[in-house]
Short mmCIF file of C-alpha atoms (C1' of nucleotides) in Angstrom, two decimals:
data_model
loop_
_atom_site.label_atom_id
_atom_site.label_comp_id
_atom_site.label_asym_id
_atom_site.label_seq_id
_atom_site.Cartn_x
_atom_site.Cartn_y
_atom_site.Cartn_z
CA MET A 145 -0.36 0.16 -0.22
CA HIS A 146 2.83 2.20 0.89
CA CYS A 147 4.64 1.21 -2.88
CA GLY A 148 1.32 2.49 -4.24
CA GLU A 149 0.95 6.23 -2.49
CA MET A 150 4.47 6.53 -3.07
CA GLY A 151 4.43 5.32 -6.91
CA SER A 152 3.64 8.63 -8.46
CA ARG A 153 5.94 10.33 -6.67
CA TRP A 154 8.50 7.68 -7.57
CA GLY A 155 8.12 7.77 -11.48
CA PHE A 156 5.00 5.53 -11.65
CA ASN A 157 1.78 5.73 -10.54
CA ARG A 158 0.49 3.71 -8.15
CA THR A 159 -0.83 0.03 -9.21
CA VAL A 160 3.12 0.63 -11.56
CA GLY A 161 4.39 0.66 -6.99
CA GLN A 162 1.98 -1.97 -5.78
CA MET A 163 2.84 -4.34 -8.47
CA TYR A 164 6.54 -3.67 -7.82
CA GLY A 165 6.71 -3.66 -4.06
CA LEU A 166 4.08 -6.70 -4.17
CA LEU A 167 7.08 -8.64 -6.72
CA ILE A 168 10.43 -7.57 -4.13
CA ILE A 169 8.35 -8.76 -1.12
CA HIS A 170 7.40 -12.02 -2.60
CA GLU A 171 10.33 -15.03 -2.82
CA ASP A 172 8.85 -16.49 -5.33
CA ALA A 173 7.86 -15.27 -9.38
CA LEU A 174 4.36 -14.72 -9.77
CA THR A 175 1.45 -14.65 -12.15
CA ALA A 176 -0.22 -11.82 -13.62
CA ILE A 177 -3.61 -13.44 -11.96
CA GLU A 178 -2.22 -13.64 -9.06
CA ILE A 179 -0.98 -9.79 -9.12
CA SER A 180 -4.33 -8.88 -10.08
CA GLU A 181 -5.91 -10.92 -7.08
CA ALA A 182 -3.60 -9.79 -4.65
CA LEU A 183 -3.71 -5.50 -5.44
CA ASN A 184 -7.73 -5.59 -6.59
CA ILE A 185 -6.56 -4.78 -10.01
CA SER A 186 -7.67 -5.74 -13.33
CA ARG A 187 -6.51 -8.42 -15.63
CA GLY A 188 -5.02 -5.79 -17.90
CA ASN A 189 -4.29 -3.02 -15.59
CA VAL A 190 -1.65 -5.51 -15.02
CA SER A 191 0.14 -6.44 -18.19
CA MET A 192 -0.06 -2.58 -18.92
CA GLY A 193 2.17 -2.11 -15.70
CA ILE A 194 4.31 -4.62 -16.35
CA LYS A 195 5.14 -3.20 -19.44
CA GLU A 196 5.52 -0.13 -17.79
CA LEU A 197 8.35 -1.86 -14.91
CA GLN A 198 10.08 -4.00 -18.04
CA SER A 199 10.92 -0.33 -19.18
CA TRP A 200 12.32 0.35 -16.54
CA ARG A 201 13.94 -3.26 -16.65
CA LEU A 202 13.04 -3.70 -13.11
CA VAL A 203 11.22 -7.11 -13.22
CA GLN A 204 11.92 -10.24 -15.75
CA VAL A 205 9.67 -13.25 -16.65
CA GLN A 206 10.40 -16.31 -16.35
CA HIS A 207 8.32 -19.83 -17.55
CA LYS A 208 8.21 -22.85 -15.53
CA PRO A 209 8.88 -26.33 -18.06
CA LYS A 210 4.65 -28.11 -18.01
CA ASP A 211 3.18 -24.63 -18.26
CA ARG A 212 2.63 -21.30 -20.37
CA LYS A 213 1.58 -18.70 -17.87
CA GLU A 214 4.27 -16.09 -17.59
CA TYR A 215 6.39 -15.46 -13.91
CA TYR A 216 7.54 -11.87 -13.17
CA SER A 217 10.04 -11.27 -10.82
CA PRO A 218 12.21 -8.30 -10.12
CA ALA A 219 15.06 -7.92 -12.41
CA GLY A 220 18.22 -8.02 -10.21
CA SER A 221 19.21 -7.00 -6.51
CA ILE A 222 18.16 -4.05 -4.51
CA TRP A 223 21.51 -2.12 -6.04
CA GLU A 224 20.59 -2.68 -9.19
CA MET A 225 17.21 -1.65 -8.64
CA ALA A 226 18.20 1.35 -6.83
CA THR A 227 20.86 2.47 -9.18
CA ARG A 228 18.61 1.37 -12.53
CA VAL A 229 15.76 3.31 -11.27
CA PHE A 230 18.49 6.69 -10.75
CA GLU A 231 19.25 5.94 -14.09
CA GLU A 232 15.73 6.11 -15.62
CA ARG A 233 15.26 8.94 -13.78
CA ARG A 234 18.04 10.50 -14.98
CA LYS A 235 17.14 9.97 -18.75
CA ARG A 236 13.58 11.48 -18.34
CA GLU A 237 13.99 13.80 -15.94
CA VAL A 238 17.51 14.87 -17.00
CA ASP A 239 18.55 13.93 -20.33
CA PRO A 240 15.45 16.39 -22.01
CA THR A 241 16.07 19.37 -20.54
CA LEU A 242 19.16 19.08 -20.99
CA SER A 243 19.67 18.68 -24.84
CA LEU A 244 17.37 21.59 -25.23
CA LEU A 245 19.37 23.77 -23.04
CA ARG A 246 21.98 23.15 -25.30
CA ASP A 247 20.18 23.36 -28.48
CA ASN A 248 19.48 26.82 -26.96
CA LEU A 249 22.84 28.18 -26.44
CA LEU A 250 23.66 28.08 -29.77
CA ASP A 251 20.85 30.81 -30.67
CA GLU A 252 22.97 34.00 -30.88
CA PRO A 253 20.89 36.31 -28.21
CA ALA A 254 18.36 39.04 -29.71
CA ASN A 255 18.70 41.75 -26.78
CA GLN A 256 19.76 42.42 -23.14
CA LYS A 257 17.50 40.13 -22.15
CA GLU A 258 18.02 36.94 -23.52
CA VAL A 259 21.85 38.07 -23.14
CA TYR A 260 20.80 36.95 -19.08
CA ALA A 261 18.67 34.26 -19.90
CA GLN A 262 21.27 32.54 -21.80
CA GLU A 263 23.63 33.01 -18.84
CA LYS A 264 21.49 31.62 -16.41
CA MET A 265 20.96 28.44 -18.97
CA HIS A 266 24.21 28.07 -19.14
CA GLU A 267 24.80 27.61 -15.31
CA ILE A 268 21.92 25.21 -15.59
CA HIS A 269 23.36 23.62 -18.10
CA ASP A 270 26.57 22.98 -16.70
CA LEU A 271 25.46 22.29 -13.19
CA LEU A 272 23.68 19.60 -15.08
CA GLU A 273 26.49 18.20 -17.40
CA THR A 274 29.26 17.84 -14.63
CA GLY A 275 26.09 15.86 -12.67
CA THR A 276 25.07 13.86 -14.65
CA HIS A 277 28.53 12.90 -15.46
CA TRP A 278 29.58 12.40 -12.21
CA ALA A 279 26.59 10.25 -11.11
CA SER A 280 27.77 7.89 -14.72
CA GLU A 281 31.20 7.75 -13.24
CA LEU A 282 30.17 6.71 -9.95
CA GLN A 283 28.06 4.19 -11.63
CA SER A 284 31.07 2.76 -13.46
CA MET A 285 32.98 1.90 -10.35
CA SER A 286 32.68 -1.29 -7.85
CA PRO A 287 29.77 -1.06 -5.37
CA ASP A 288 32.18 -2.44 -2.81
CA LYS A 289 33.84 0.82 -3.85
CA LEU A 290 31.05 2.96 -4.29
CA LYS A 291 30.43 1.37 -0.42
CA THR A 292 33.64 2.13 0.84
CA LEU A 293 33.35 5.48 -1.04
CA MET A 294 29.89 6.57 0.93
CA LYS A 295 31.39 5.05 4.20
CA LEU A 296 34.24 8.20 3.69
CA GLY A 297 31.11 11.06 3.43
CA SER A 298 32.25 14.04 3.74
CA GLY A 299 35.89 12.20 5.33
CA VAL A 300 36.78 12.59 1.55
CA SER A 301 37.82 16.00 1.48
CA LYS A 302 40.82 14.59 3.80
CA VAL A 303 42.09 13.05 1.98
CA ILE A 304 41.62 14.85 -1.13
CA ASN A 305 43.64 18.00 0.86
CA PHE A 306 45.50 14.71 2.38
CA LYS A 307 46.72 14.24 -1.74
CA ASP A 308 46.64 17.28 -2.58
CA LYS A 309 49.64 18.01 0.30
CA PHE A 310 51.73 14.63 -1.31
CA ILE A 311 51.69 15.65 -4.66
CA ASN A 312 52.85 19.10 -3.74
CA LYS A 313 55.74 17.94 -2.04
CA ASN A 314 57.22 15.99 -5.26
CA MET B 159 7.02 26.14 -21.91
CA HIS B 160 9.72 23.31 -21.59
CA CYS B 161 9.89 23.76 -17.25
CA GLY B 162 6.15 23.49 -17.60
CA GLU B 163 5.80 20.33 -20.01
CA MET B 164 8.79 18.58 -17.25
CA GLY B 165 7.16 20.54 -14.66
CA SER B 166 5.23 17.08 -13.14
CA ARG B 167 8.54 14.99 -13.56
CA TRP B 168 10.64 17.89 -11.93
CA GLY B 169 7.93 17.73 -8.85
CA PHE B 170 5.25 20.16 -8.53
CA ASN B 171 3.09 20.75 -12.02
CA ARG B 172 2.96 22.34 -15.29
CA THR B 173 2.24 26.42 -14.23
CA VAL B 174 4.86 26.01 -11.06
CA GLY B 175 7.09 24.57 -13.52
CA GLN B 176 6.51 27.91 -15.82
CA MET B 177 6.56 29.92 -13.06
CA TYR B 178 9.72 29.22 -11.56
CA GLY B 179 11.31 29.14 -15.19
CA LEU B 180 10.22 32.52 -16.25
CA LEU B 181 11.29 33.84 -12.85
CA ILE B 182 15.13 32.54 -13.15
CA ILE B 183 15.45 33.48 -17.06
CA HIS B 184 14.14 37.25 -15.69
CA GLU B 185 16.49 39.06 -14.58
CA ASP B 186 14.55 41.98 -12.46
CA ALA B 187 11.96 40.50 -9.56
CA LEU B 188 7.89 40.14 -11.36
CA THR B 189 4.30 41.26 -9.91
CA ALA B 190 2.36 38.47 -9.58
CA ILE B 191 -0.11 40.19 -12.29
CA GLU B 192 2.94 40.23 -15.01
CA ILE B 193 3.21 36.90 -14.38
CA SER B 194 -0.30 35.54 -15.00
CA GLU B 195 0.04 37.65 -18.44
CA ALA B 196 3.52 36.67 -18.94
CA LEU B 197 1.98 32.78 -18.58
CA ASN B 198 -1.30 33.15 -19.78
CA ILE B 199 -2.43 32.28 -16.29
CA SER B 200 -5.48 33.36 -14.00
CA ARG B 201 -4.31 35.33 -11.21
CA GLY B 202 -5.04 33.03 -9.17
CA ASN B 203 -3.32 29.95 -10.08
CA VAL B 204 -0.27 32.77 -9.67
CA SER B 205 -0.61 32.59 -5.77
CA MET B 206 -0.77 28.72 -5.47
CA GLY B 207 2.03 28.88 -7.15
CA ILE B 208 3.94 30.99 -5.74
CA LYS B 209 3.17 29.04 -2.72
CA GLU B 210 4.77 26.08 -3.78
CA LEU B 211 7.41 27.46 -4.55
CA GLN B 212 7.97 28.86 -1.39
CA SER B 213 7.35 25.38 0.32
CA TRP B 214 10.82 25.04 -1.76
CA ARG B 215 12.22 27.73 -0.34
CA LEU B 216 12.69 28.63 -4.03
CA VAL B 217 11.53 31.94 -4.53
CA GLN B 218 11.67 35.05 -2.59
CA VAL B 219 9.28 37.98 -1.87
CA GLN B 220 10.90 42.07 -2.73
CA HIS B 221 9.34 45.16 -1.71
CA LYS B 222 9.74 47.88 -3.36
CA PRO B 223 9.07 51.62 -1.62
CA LYS B 224 6.35 53.57 -2.64
CA ASP B 225 4.90 50.02 -3.93
CA ARG B 226 2.37 47.97 -2.46
CA LYS B 227 3.25 44.83 -4.48
CA GLU B 228 5.02 42.05 -3.99
CA TYR B 229 7.78 41.56 -6.23
CA TYR B 230 8.55 37.43 -6.62
CA SER B 231 12.62 36.34 -7.60
CA PRO B 232 14.53 32.88 -7.43
CA ALA B 233 16.44 32.78 -3.85
CA GLY B 234 19.68 31.99 -4.00
CA SER B 235 21.44 30.82 -6.31
CA ILE B 236 20.94 27.58 -9.36
CA TRP B 237 23.75 25.84 -7.17
CA GLU B 238 21.18 26.65 -4.27
CA MET B 239 18.92 26.03 -6.26
CA ALA B 240 20.03 22.45 -7.06
CA THR B 241 20.84 21.71 -3.62
CA ARG B 242 17.01 22.81 -2.17
CA VAL B 243 15.56 20.86 -5.41
CA PHE B 244 17.17 17.83 -4.21
CA GLU B 245 17.03 18.14 -0.84
CA GLU B 246 13.01 18.64 -0.73
CA ARG B 247 12.29 15.63 -3.07
CA ARG B 248 14.40 13.66 -1.01
CA LYS B 249 12.28 14.54 2.04
CA ARG B 250 9.29 13.87 0.42
CA GLU B 251 10.46 10.53 -1.78
CA VAL B 252 12.37 8.77 0.78
CA ASP B 253 12.01 10.19 4.28
CA PRO B 254 8.14 8.77 4.54
CA THR B 255 9.14 5.64 3.19
CA LEU B 256 13.05 5.21 4.79
CA SER B 257 10.28 5.78 8.52
CA LEU B 258 7.59 2.95 7.47
CA LEU B 259 10.30 0.77 6.71
CA ARG B 260 11.77 1.35 10.71
CA ASP B 261 8.80 0.76 11.65
CA ASN B 262 8.17 -2.40 9.96
CA LEU B 263 11.29 -3.82 10.98
CA LEU B 264 10.11 -3.05 14.60
CA ASP B 265 7.46 -6.34 13.76
CA GLU B 266 7.92 -9.64 14.87
CA PRO B 267 7.79 -11.71 11.60
CA ALA B 268 5.31 -14.00 11.34
CA ASN B 269 5.76 -16.81 9.27
CA GLN B 270 8.31 -18.03 6.67
CA LYS B 271 6.77 -15.09 4.19
CA GLU B 272 7.05 -13.07 6.77
CA VAL B 273 11.32 -12.87 7.16
CA TYR B 274 11.78 -12.82 3.39
CA ALA B 275 9.63 -9.34 3.48
CA GLN B 276 11.99 -8.06 6.24
CA GLU B 277 14.90 -9.10 4.49
CA LYS B 278 14.25 -7.20 1.76
CA MET B 279 13.08 -4.27 3.68
CA HIS B 280 16.11 -4.64 5.85
CA GLU B 281 18.06 -3.99 2.21
CA ILE B 282 16.43 -0.94 1.12
CA HIS B 283 16.02 0.37 4.69
CA ASP B 284 20.05 0.23 5.08
CA LEU B 285 20.28 1.42 1.23
CA LEU B 286 18.10 4.90 1.73
CA GLU B 287 20.17 5.13 4.80
CA THR B 288 23.16 5.30 3.54
CA GLY B 289 22.35 7.39 0.24
CA THR B 290 20.85 10.19 2.56
CA HIS B 291 23.29 9.99 4.40
CA TRP B 292 26.30 10.92 1.76
CA ALA B 293 24.01 13.43 0.66
CA SER B 294 23.90 15.39 3.56
CA GLU B 295 27.14 14.74 4.59
CA LEU B 296 28.06 16.05 0.42
CA GLN B 297 25.57 19.00 1.30
CA SER B 298 27.89 19.94 4.37
CA MET B 299 31.30 20.50 2.09
CA SER B 300 31.83 22.98 0.32
CA PRO B 301 30.07 23.85 -3.02
CA ASP B 302 34.62 24.50 -3.95
CA LYS B 303 35.37 21.16 -2.29
CA LEU B 304 32.39 19.45 -4.04
CA LYS B 305 33.13 20.66 -7.32
CA THR B 306 36.49 19.34 -6.51
CA LEU B 307 35.22 15.77 -5.97
CA MET B 308 32.77 16.02 -9.09
CA LYS B 309 35.59 16.82 -11.29
CA LEU B 310 37.72 13.96 -9.77
CA GLY B 311 35.18 11.93 -10.59
CA SER B 312 35.38 7.73 -10.37
CA GLY B 313 39.57 8.92 -10.22
CA VAL B 314 38.32 8.56 -6.55
CA SER B 315 38.24 5.80 -5.64
CA LYS B 316 42.73 6.17 -7.02
CA VAL B 317 42.74 8.42 -4.32
CA ILE B 318 40.89 5.66 -1.59
CA ASN B 319 43.15 3.61 -2.62
CA PHE B 320 46.43 5.06 -1.80
CA LYS B 321 44.99 6.39 0.89
CA ASP B 322 44.65 2.16 1.70
CA LYS B 323 47.89 1.83 0.79
CA PHE B 324 48.87 4.78 2.95
CA ILE B 325 47.52 3.87 5.85
CA ASN B 326 48.64 -0.23 5.65
CA LYS B 327 51.97 1.20 5.86
CA ASN B 328 52.21 2.36 8.92
"C1'" DT C 34 -6.00 -26.79 -37.61
"C1'" DT C 35 -7.92 -26.18 -34.10
"C1'" DA C 36 -9.43 -24.65 -29.49
"C1'" DA C 37 -7.60 -23.87 -25.19
"C1'" DA C 38 -4.78 -20.75 -22.42
"C1'" DC C 39 -3.41 -17.23 -22.31
"C1'" DT C 40 -1.23 -12.04 -22.91
"C1'" DT C 41 -2.10 -7.62 -24.76
"C1'" DT C 42 -4.75 -3.46 -26.73
"C1'" DC C 43 -7.58 0.19 -25.98
"C1'" DA C 44 -12.54 2.36 -25.91
"C1'" DG C 45 -14.46 4.32 -22.62
"C1'" DA C 46 -15.02 5.33 -17.48
"C1'" DA C 47 -13.57 6.68 -13.16
"C1'" DA C 48 -10.77 9.14 -10.06
"C1'" DT C 49 -7.34 12.78 -9.54
"C1'" DT C 50 -5.12 16.53 -9.80
"C1'" DA C 51 -4.95 21.38 -12.23
"C1'" DC C 52 -7.12 25.80 -13.00
"C1'" DT C 53 -10.37 29.80 -12.68
"C1'" DG C 54 -12.29 33.45 -11.41
"C1'" DA C 55 -15.42 35.81 -7.97
"C1'" DA C 56 -16.03 36.50 -3.49
"C1'" DA C 57 -13.07 37.01 1.35
"C1'" DC C 58 -9.22 39.20 3.35
"C1'" DA C 59 -5.39 42.53 4.41
"C1'" DT C 60 -2.68 46.61 4.01
"C1'" DC C 61 -2.32 51.19 3.68
"C1'" DA C 62 -2.76 56.38 2.28
"C1'" DG C 63 -5.39 60.11 2.67
"C1'" DC D 101 -12.55 55.26 8.71
"C1'" DT D 102 -13.30 54.39 3.88
"C1'" DG D 103 -11.22 53.07 -0.59
"C1'" DA D 104 -7.70 51.82 -3.40
"C1'" DT D 105 -4.57 48.08 -4.27
"C1'" DG D 106 -2.92 44.91 -3.87
"C1'" DT D 107 -3.89 38.94 -2.30
"C1'" DT D 108 -5.08 34.73 -0.70
"C1'" DT D 109 -8.87 31.20 -0.65
"C1'" DC D 110 -11.59 27.63 -2.27
"C1'" DA D 111 -16.00 25.67 -4.96
"C1'" DG D 112 -16.93 24.77 -9.11
"C1'" DT D 113 -15.29 23.62 -13.90
"C1'" DA D 114 -11.96 21.69 -16.43
"C1'" DA D 115 -8.18 18.77 -18.13
"C1'" DT D 116 -5.24 14.59 -17.47
"C1'" DT D 117 -4.78 9.97 -15.72
"C1'" DT D 118 -4.99 5.78 -14.33
"C1'" DC D 119 -8.14 2.20 -14.78
"C1'" DT D 120 -11.47 -1.13 -16.60
"C1'" DG D 121 -13.34 -5.46 -18.96
"C1'" DA D 122 -14.11 -7.19 -23.05
"C1'" DA D 123 -12.40 -8.03 -28.23
"C1'" DA D 124 -7.82 -9.24 -30.27
"C1'" DG D 125 -4.17 -11.37 -30.97
"C1'" DT D 126 -0.14 -14.98 -29.21
"C1'" DT D 127 1.30 -19.35 -28.37
"C1'" DT D 128 1.46 -24.62 -28.15
"C1'" DA D 129 -0.33 -29.20 -27.31
"C1'" DA D 130 -2.58 -32.47 -29.83
#
DNA sequence: TTAAACTTTCAGAAATTACTGAAACATCAG
DNA sequence: CTGATGTTTCAGTAATTTCTGAAAGTTTAA
């Protein structure tokens, strides 16, 4: 139920949220009918929801021998779930804006107001660019390394200072 | 217009997105009427939108001498805008889930299924916890340091290795 | 090739969310 | 106080999003 309430904040809708929550919590894979009965939603809605979750690369389909039904379960670990949601949201929330800003910055400003507007857009562009670039670099690190880094927290700045000092000495 | 289309993905609605975009792009502060005319929306809607933006701590109100009108402009730099949106979204998208998970993990599992469910919830809880903790530590760093860190990108892992080696030697 | 067992699609209904405009409320100069 | 000039609120309406269920589509065993 909570996954449903939060669903839209997380980028999908109520039933899709509930469906994913159910799949996560459930050890065995579930059929479409089981999902529709567990959540009291129509069979068609389940089909659409699965499609949506697949577009997020969050569910996988299994087949059992001697059984024509499709069995659904979450794709990947909790960690992978997080990186996928992160990545998909970047694609939907950041990338379009980034490309619009890029286009816009190619135009010549026609007057003083446009000069100011472009300055601001430039700032936003650079920020988003740096952010997404960083995010993708972090994702290319192994989860283990990332965990170390996170545990380090703001202590990271000490390590960086330290490195700088060391390099300067040589 | 783009800010409007993206509005809902960014956590607010179309007109609120447009209003904020307009304020960012515009050098001088704007009155409610100017906003409503520029975007072709009702005066009442502007009032509600401003309220919403204030709840995100994204706009500020100014007054001019000899003038009873309120003048609106973005609160803080682009950088601050980003951290505020980030923070507010965490409050709305992560915190409620975190607290629900915490409550839930206090309950004794009644059967095997609940044991499994709790395990998963535990994983999610820890991940969100680590993530939000890290985010808040990063936010406590100065923007400059953060920029250095971001520029470093995945090179960060080298620095961490370096630290480990150094510590082990002693 | 058929029919049983399942999945997908999609038009329309239901639910939710956003917007308008008029009335209520606030502030202040005279 | 009063009225001019603003802002806020909110009931009703409009727009959008989500959901249903029946029909169409798919797959496979016999």
